[in-house]
Amino acid sequence: MDIEPTKVEELRNTVKEIYPDWPNVADPHLQEAITRARELLSEAELRRLLNAGQYDEIINRLRQVAQMGKVLFLNGPKQGDLDILQQGTLDRPGFCQALVDLLYGPGPSPERLGQYIRYVRGHTLPNRWPFPTYFLFVCHPDTEMVVRPPNFFRWLIVKHLKIKKWEWFPDPSTYATILEVAQALKVALQADGLRDMADVYTFIRVAA
């Protein structure tokens, strides 16, 4: 996907109105979350814990990494964006397997997100954008994007770029479009020194 240069320049000018020294606005909280995710949520670690039946430890690690990014909303009812972990009916073995499959299973990430969505719907669990995409993002910061808050991405995709309609609940096709747009922005802004999707996320958040 290519984004019209004029659209990119409009976004860049908007960001520079707020941060004149762009692109020197790397978010240390995101970088800390990514570093900790490499340690606590690596594929080897999660599969080791899964095989050992240490489901509580997996969930504790999710909570730890969630606290670091300063992205998720954690203060609402039942801890906001982590409310899925607070469900009394949560089948921890099944959920942990679904999460590992989301993060490290075969196939492209939109397809894995679709499998995750089917799991949470089938178990009547909260199904919103921030939780699954945050952990995809911190575990794969070169390729994935956190959709939080969703209205920022709706603004970018629907209003600014006029690409397609928006799905308020997680949807594989919409997530694939988000990734295409984010990767296109990363390429278009290479000269600005963007390193990974964390920088792209910061750019989108400020522009929105």
PDB file of C-alpha atoms in Angstrom:
ATOM      1  CA  MET A   1       0.000   0.000   0.000  1.00  0.00           C
ATOM      2  CA  ASP A   2       1.202   3.497  -0.873  1.00  0.00           C
ATOM      3  CA  ILE A   3      -0.017   6.624   0.892  1.00  0.00           C
ATOM      4  CA  GLU A   4      -0.217   9.854  -1.071  1.00  0.00           C
ATOM      5  CA  PRO A   5       2.815  12.014  -0.227  1.00  0.00           C
ATOM      6  CA  THR A   6       0.528  14.978   0.432  1.00  0.00           C
ATOM      7  CA  LYS A   7      -1.344  12.963   3.077  1.00  0.00           C
ATOM      8  CA  VAL A   8       1.924  11.990   4.747  1.00  0.00           C
ATOM      9  CA  GLU A   9       3.095  15.596   4.700  1.00  0.00           C
ATOM     10  CA  GLU A  10      -0.169  16.755   6.282  1.00  0.00           C
ATOM     11  CA  LEU A  11       0.376  14.250   9.098  1.00  0.00           C
ATOM     12  CA  ARG A  12       4.010  15.271   9.511  1.00  0.00           C
ATOM     13  CA  ASN A  13       3.087  18.962   9.711  1.00  0.00           C
ATOM     14  CA  THR A  14       0.422  18.211  12.309  1.00  0.00           C
ATOM     15  CA  VAL A  15       2.926  16.341  14.458  1.00  0.00           C
ATOM     16  CA  LYS A  16       5.523  19.102  14.111  1.00  0.00           C
ATOM     17  CA  GLU A  17       3.025  21.661  15.357  1.00  0.00           C
ATOM     18  CA  ILE A  18       3.079  19.818  18.689  1.00  0.00           C
ATOM     19  CA  TYR A  19       6.654  18.475  18.614  1.00  0.00           C
ATOM     20  CA  PRO A  20       8.809  20.877  16.554  1.00  0.00           C
ATOM     21  CA  ASP A  21      11.873  18.647  17.049  1.00  0.00           C
ATOM     22  CA  TRP A  22      10.167  15.582  15.540  1.00  0.00           C
ATOM     23  CA  PRO A  23      11.256  12.776  15.200  1.00  0.00           C
ATOM     24  CA  ASN A  24      13.020  12.964  18.575  1.00  0.00           C
ATOM     25  CA  VAL A  25       9.928  11.827  20.475  1.00  0.00           C
ATOM     26  CA  ALA A  26      10.636   8.148  21.154  1.00  0.00           C
ATOM     27  CA  ASP A  27       8.393   6.893  23.960  1.00  0.00           C
ATOM     28  CA  PRO A  28      10.545   5.367  26.742  1.00  0.00           C
ATOM     29  CA  HIS A  29       7.540   3.618  28.269  1.00  0.00           C
ATOM     30  CA  LEU A  30       6.879   1.705  25.055  1.00  0.00           C
ATOM     31  CA  GLN A  31      10.524   0.764  24.714  1.00  0.00           C
ATOM     32  CA  GLU A  32      10.555  -0.517  28.293  1.00  0.00           C
ATOM     33  CA  ALA A  33       7.456  -2.627  27.634  1.00  0.00           C
ATOM     34  CA  ILE A  34       9.023  -4.079  24.499  1.00  0.00           C
ATOM     35  CA  THR A  35      12.229  -4.936  26.348  1.00  0.00           C
ATOM     36  CA  ARG A  36      10.348  -6.644  29.168  1.00  0.00           C
ATOM     37  CA  ALA A  37       8.129  -8.524  26.723  1.00  0.00           C
ATOM     38  CA  ARG A  38      11.254 -10.014  25.141  1.00  0.00           C
ATOM     39  CA  GLU A  39      12.180 -11.378  28.560  1.00  0.00           C
ATOM     40  CA  LEU A  40       8.811 -12.348  30.017  1.00  0.00           C
ATOM     41  CA  LEU A  41       6.675 -13.146  26.966  1.00  0.00           C
ATOM     42  CA  SER A  42       9.111 -14.702  24.517  1.00  0.00           C
ATOM     43  CA  GLU A  43       7.870 -17.747  22.636  1.00  0.00           C
ATOM     44  CA  ALA A  44      10.283 -20.004  24.522  1.00  0.00           C
ATOM     45  CA  GLU A  45       9.173 -18.687  27.905  1.00  0.00           C
ATOM     46  CA  LEU A  46       5.449 -18.843  27.190  1.00  0.00           C
ATOM     47  CA  ARG A  47       5.645 -22.358  25.776  1.00  0.00           C
ATOM     48  CA  ARG A  48       7.723 -23.467  28.767  1.00  0.00           C
ATOM     49  CA  LEU A  49       5.134 -22.083  31.173  1.00  0.00           C
ATOM     50  CA  LEU A  50       2.271 -23.495  29.116  1.00  0.00           C
ATOM     51  CA  ASN A  51       3.796 -26.977  29.077  1.00  0.00           C
ATOM     52  CA  ALA A  52       4.350 -26.774  32.834  1.00  0.00           C
ATOM     53  CA  GLY A  53       0.755 -25.728  33.449  1.00  0.00           C
ATOM     54  CA  GLN A  54       1.862 -22.433  35.007  1.00  0.00           C
ATOM     55  CA  TYR A  55      -1.141 -20.472  33.785  1.00  0.00           C
ATOM     56  CA  ASP A  56      -1.188 -18.050  36.721  1.00  0.00           C
ATOM     57  CA  GLU A  57       2.412 -17.104  35.958  1.00  0.00           C
ATOM     58  CA  ILE A  58       1.533 -16.371  32.323  1.00  0.00           C
ATOM     59  CA  ILE A  59      -1.317 -14.108  33.440  1.00  0.00           C
ATOM     60  CA  ASN A  60       0.908 -12.383  36.004  1.00  0.00           C
ATOM     61  CA  ARG A  61       3.462 -11.671  33.286  1.00  0.00           C
ATOM     62  CA  LEU A  62       0.758 -10.216  31.048  1.00  0.00           C
ATOM     63  CA  ARG A  63      -0.182  -7.860  33.860  1.00  0.00           C
ATOM     64  CA  GLN A  64       3.435  -6.831  34.414  1.00  0.00           C
ATOM     65  CA  VAL A  65       4.035  -5.972  30.766  1.00  0.00           C
ATOM     66  CA  ALA A  66       0.660  -4.203  30.519  1.00  0.00           C
ATOM     67  CA  GLN A  67       1.682  -1.837  33.322  1.00  0.00           C
ATOM     68  CA  MET A  68       4.849  -0.722  31.540  1.00  0.00           C
ATOM     69  CA  GLY A  69       3.693   0.653  28.215  1.00  0.00           C
ATOM     70  CA  LYS A  70       1.413   3.415  29.529  1.00  0.00           C
ATOM     71  CA  VAL A  71      -0.897   2.514  26.656  1.00  0.00           C
ATOM     72  CA  LEU A  72      -3.635   0.326  28.132  1.00  0.00           C
ATOM     73  CA  PHE A  73      -6.390   1.796  30.315  1.00  0.00           C
ATOM     74  CA  LEU A  74      -6.035  -0.039  33.615  1.00  0.00           C
ATOM     75  CA  ASN A  75      -8.177   1.929  36.065  1.00  0.00           C
ATOM     76  CA  GLY A  76     -11.719   1.200  34.885  1.00  0.00           C
ATOM     77  CA  PRO A  77     -14.147  -1.471  36.105  1.00  0.00           C
ATOM     78  CA  LYS A  78     -12.327  -4.762  36.513  1.00  0.00           C
ATOM     79  CA  GLN A  79      -9.061  -3.066  35.440  1.00  0.00           C
ATOM     80  CA  GLY A  80     -10.237  -1.671  32.122  1.00  0.00           C
ATOM     81  CA  ASP A  81      -8.353  -3.147  29.164  1.00  0.00           C
ATOM     82  CA  LEU A  82      -7.263  -6.135  31.270  1.00  0.00           C
ATOM     83  CA  ASP A  83     -10.846  -7.029  32.179  1.00  0.00           C
ATOM     84  CA  ILE A  84     -10.604 -10.291  30.250  1.00  0.00           C
ATOM     85  CA  LEU A  85      -8.163 -11.529  32.915  1.00  0.00           C
ATOM     86  CA  GLN A  86     -10.676 -10.743  35.660  1.00  0.00           C
ATOM     87  CA  GLN A  87     -13.516 -12.899  34.379  1.00  0.00           C
ATOM     88  CA  GLY A  88     -14.648 -15.435  36.967  1.00  0.00           C
ATOM     89  CA  THR A  89     -15.429 -17.931  34.209  1.00  0.00           C
ATOM     90  CA  LEU A  90     -12.004 -17.633  32.562  1.00  0.00           C
ATOM     91  CA  ASP A  91     -10.703 -21.057  31.538  1.00  0.00           C
ATOM     92  CA  ARG A  92      -7.048 -20.309  32.201  1.00  0.00           C
ATOM     93  CA  PRO A  93      -5.523 -23.284  30.350  1.00  0.00           C
ATOM     94  CA  GLY A  94      -7.656 -22.649  27.258  1.00  0.00           C
ATOM     95  CA  PHE A  95      -7.139 -18.902  27.360  1.00  0.00           C
ATOM     96  CA  CYS A  96      -3.363 -19.180  27.780  1.00  0.00           C
ATOM     97  CA  GLN A  97      -3.198 -21.558  24.824  1.00  0.00           C
ATOM     98  CA  ALA A  98      -5.273 -19.138  22.737  1.00  0.00           C
ATOM     99  CA  LEU A  99      -2.963 -16.291  23.715  1.00  0.00           C
ATOM    100  CA  VAL A 100       0.213 -18.198  22.801  1.00  0.00           C
ATOM    101  CA  ASP A 101      -1.382 -19.139  19.481  1.00  0.00           C
ATOM    102  CA  LEU A 102      -2.212 -15.459  18.897  1.00  0.00           C
ATOM    103  CA  LEU A 103       1.337 -14.346  19.578  1.00  0.00           C
ATOM    104  CA  TYR A 104       3.355 -17.208  18.102  1.00  0.00           C
ATOM    105  CA  GLY A 105       1.081 -19.533  16.165  1.00  0.00           C
ATOM    106  CA  PRO A 106       1.425 -20.227  12.443  1.00  0.00           C
ATOM    107  CA  GLY A 107       0.093 -17.913   9.775  1.00  0.00           C
ATOM    108  CA  PRO A 108      -0.058 -14.118   9.438  1.00  0.00           C
ATOM    109  CA  SER A 109      -1.101 -12.089  12.464  1.00  0.00           C
ATOM    110  CA  PRO A 110      -4.540 -11.029  11.133  1.00  0.00           C
ATOM    111  CA  GLU A 111      -5.366 -14.704  10.684  1.00  0.00           C
ATOM    112  CA  ARG A 112      -4.154 -15.479  14.209  1.00  0.00           C
ATOM    113  CA  LEU A 113      -6.216 -12.557  15.523  1.00  0.00           C
ATOM    114  CA  GLY A 114      -9.256 -14.095  13.843  1.00  0.00           C
ATOM    115  CA  GLN A 115      -8.643 -17.376  15.662  1.00  0.00           C
ATOM    116  CA  TYR A 116      -8.295 -15.500  18.958  1.00  0.00           C
ATOM    117  CA  ILE A 117     -11.554 -13.622  18.298  1.00  0.00           C
ATOM    118  CA  ARG A 118     -13.380 -16.890  17.685  1.00  0.00           C
ATOM    119  CA  TYR A 119     -12.050 -18.199  20.992  1.00  0.00           C
ATOM    120  CA  VAL A 120     -13.129 -15.211  23.095  1.00  0.00           C
ATOM    121  CA  ARG A 121     -16.528 -15.023  21.417  1.00  0.00           C
ATOM    122  CA  GLY A 122     -17.047 -18.720  21.937  1.00  0.00           C
ATOM    123  CA  HIS A 123     -16.311 -18.285  25.638  1.00  0.00           C
ATOM    124  CA  THR A 124     -18.298 -15.018  26.028  1.00  0.00           C
ATOM    125  CA  LEU A 125     -15.175 -13.076  27.018  1.00  0.00           C
ATOM    126  CA  PRO A 126     -14.566  -9.338  26.433  1.00  0.00           C
ATOM    127  CA  ASN A 127     -13.635  -8.739  22.817  1.00  0.00           C
ATOM    128  CA  ARG A 128     -12.030  -5.349  22.210  1.00  0.00           C
ATOM    129  CA  TRP A 129      -9.092  -4.038  20.213  1.00  0.00           C
ATOM    130  CA  PRO A 130      -6.558  -3.020  22.895  1.00  0.00           C
ATOM    131  CA  PHE A 131      -5.838  -6.293  24.714  1.00  0.00           C
ATOM    132  CA  PRO A 132      -4.826  -8.647  21.859  1.00  0.00           C
ATOM    133  CA  THR A 133      -3.155  -5.974  19.737  1.00  0.00           C
ATOM    134  CA  TYR A 134      -1.089  -4.589  22.631  1.00  0.00           C
ATOM    135  CA  PHE A 135       0.552  -7.948  23.248  1.00  0.00           C
ATOM    136  CA  LEU A 136       1.050  -8.583  19.536  1.00  0.00           C
ATOM    137  CA  PHE A 137       2.715  -5.177  19.396  1.00  0.00           C
ATOM    138  CA  VAL A 138       5.117  -5.513  22.328  1.00  0.00           C
ATOM    139  CA  CYS A 139       6.120  -9.029  21.257  1.00  0.00           C
ATOM    140  CA  HIS A 140       6.587  -8.058  17.583  1.00  0.00           C
ATOM    141  CA  PRO A 141       7.363  -4.315  17.518  1.00  0.00           C
ATOM    142  CA  ASP A 142       8.749  -4.415  13.987  1.00  0.00           C
ATOM    143  CA  THR A 143       5.557  -5.703  12.398  1.00  0.00           C
ATOM    144  CA  GLU A 144       2.507  -5.319  14.673  1.00  0.00           C
ATOM    145  CA  MET A 145       0.449  -2.367  15.902  1.00  0.00           C
ATOM    146  CA  VAL A 146      -1.491  -1.700  19.090  1.00  0.00           C
ATOM    147  CA  VAL A 147      -4.985  -0.369  18.373  1.00  0.00           C
ATOM    148  CA  ARG A 148      -5.450   1.859  21.398  1.00  0.00           C
ATOM    149  CA  PRO A 149      -7.490   3.962  21.406  1.00  0.00           C
ATOM    150  CA  PRO A 150      -9.381   2.629  18.400  1.00  0.00           C
ATOM    151  CA  ASN A 151     -10.822   6.025  17.460  1.00  0.00           C
ATOM    152  CA  PHE A 152      -7.295   7.269  16.590  1.00  0.00           C
ATOM    153  CA  PHE A 153      -7.044   4.582  13.921  1.00  0.00           C
ATOM    154  CA  ARG A 154     -10.589   5.179  12.754  1.00  0.00           C
ATOM    155  CA  TRP A 155      -9.670   8.836  12.231  1.00  0.00           C
ATOM    156  CA  LEU A 156      -6.537   7.910  10.289  1.00  0.00           C
ATOM    157  CA  ILE A 157      -8.051   5.208   8.089  1.00  0.00           C
ATOM    158  CA  VAL A 158     -11.563   6.509   7.512  1.00  0.00           C
ATOM    159  CA  LYS A 159     -11.354  10.299   7.761  1.00  0.00           C
ATOM    160  CA  HIS A 160      -7.798  11.159   6.764  1.00  0.00           C
ATOM    161  CA  LEU A 161      -6.943   8.418   4.273  1.00  0.00           C
ATOM    162  CA  LYS A 162     -10.533   7.513   3.305  1.00  0.00           C
ATOM    163  CA  ILE A 163      -9.622   3.849   2.841  1.00  0.00           C
ATOM    164  CA  LYS A 164     -12.523   1.811   4.209  1.00  0.00           C
ATOM    165  CA  LYS A 165     -15.221   1.561   6.823  1.00  0.00           C
ATOM    166  CA  TRP A 166     -14.266   0.900  10.413  1.00  0.00           C
ATOM    167  CA  GLU A 167     -15.075  -2.104  12.582  1.00  0.00           C
ATOM    168  CA  TRP A 168     -15.358  -1.137  16.237  1.00  0.00           C
ATOM    169  CA  PHE A 169     -14.778  -4.704  17.388  1.00  0.00           C
ATOM    170  CA  PRO A 170     -11.597  -6.615  16.470  1.00  0.00           C
ATOM    171  CA  ASP A 171     -11.731  -7.809  12.902  1.00  0.00           C
ATOM    172  CA  PRO A 172      -8.964  -9.562  10.903  1.00  0.00           C
ATOM    173  CA  SER A 173      -9.583  -7.570   7.725  1.00  0.00           C
ATOM    174  CA  THR A 174      -9.523  -4.233   9.524  1.00  0.00           C
ATOM    175  CA  TYR A 175      -6.376  -5.219  11.404  1.00  0.00           C
ATOM    176  CA  ALA A 176      -4.708  -6.183   8.119  1.00  0.00           C
ATOM    177  CA  THR A 177      -5.544  -2.705   6.797  1.00  0.00           C
ATOM    178  CA  ILE A 178      -4.136  -1.092   9.955  1.00  0.00           C
ATOM    179  CA  LEU A 179      -0.875  -2.987   9.473  1.00  0.00           C
ATOM    180  CA  GLU A 180      -0.671  -2.015   5.802  1.00  0.00           C
ATOM    181  CA  VAL A 181      -1.168   1.651   6.674  1.00  0.00           C
ATOM    182  CA  ALA A 182       1.347   1.508   9.535  1.00  0.00           C
ATOM    183  CA  GLN A 183       3.977  -0.187   7.367  1.00  0.00           C
ATOM    184  CA  ALA A 184       3.375   2.360   4.589  1.00  0.00           C
ATOM    185  CA  LEU A 185       3.866   5.197   7.072  1.00  0.00           C
ATOM    186  CA  LYS A 186       7.031   3.566   8.367  1.00  0.00           C
ATOM    187  CA  VAL A 187       8.428   3.454   4.828  1.00  0.00           C
ATOM    188  CA  ALA A 188       7.274   6.983   3.987  1.00  0.00           C
ATOM    189  CA  LEU A 189       8.852   8.360   7.175  1.00  0.00           C
ATOM    190  CA  GLN A 190      12.146   6.470   6.978  1.00  0.00           C
ATOM    191  CA  ALA A 191      14.000   9.709   6.354  1.00  0.00           C
ATOM    192  CA  ASP A 192      12.653  10.979   9.686  1.00  0.00           C
ATOM    193  CA  GLY A 193      14.479   8.171  11.479  1.00  0.00           C
ATOM    194  CA  LEU A 194      11.573   5.991  12.597  1.00  0.00           C
ATOM    195  CA  ARG A 195      12.880   2.691  13.968  1.00  0.00           C
ATOM    196  CA  ASP A 196       9.888   0.460  14.554  1.00  0.00           C
ATOM    197  CA  MET A 197       6.123   0.356  14.985  1.00  0.00           C
ATOM    198  CA  ALA A 198       6.470   2.003  18.403  1.00  0.00           C
ATOM    199  CA  ASP A 199       7.634   5.162  16.634  1.00  0.00           C
ATOM    200  CA  VAL A 200       4.839   4.818  14.085  1.00  0.00           C
ATOM    201  CA  TYR A 201       2.330   4.433  16.917  1.00  0.00           C
ATOM    202  CA  THR A 202       3.627   7.595  18.592  1.00  0.00           C
ATOM    203  CA  PHE A 203       3.363   9.428  15.265  1.00  0.00           C
ATOM    204  CA  ILE A 204      -0.243   8.294  14.715  1.00  0.00           C
ATOM    205  CA  ARG A 205      -1.239   9.085  18.300  1.00  0.00           C
ATOM    206  CA  VAL A 206       0.145  12.634  18.147  1.00  0.00           C
ATOM    207  CA  ALA A 207      -1.350  13.298  14.709  1.00  0.00           C
ATOM    208  CA  ALA A 208      -4.771  12.046  15.802  1.00  0.00           C
TER     209      ALA A 208
END
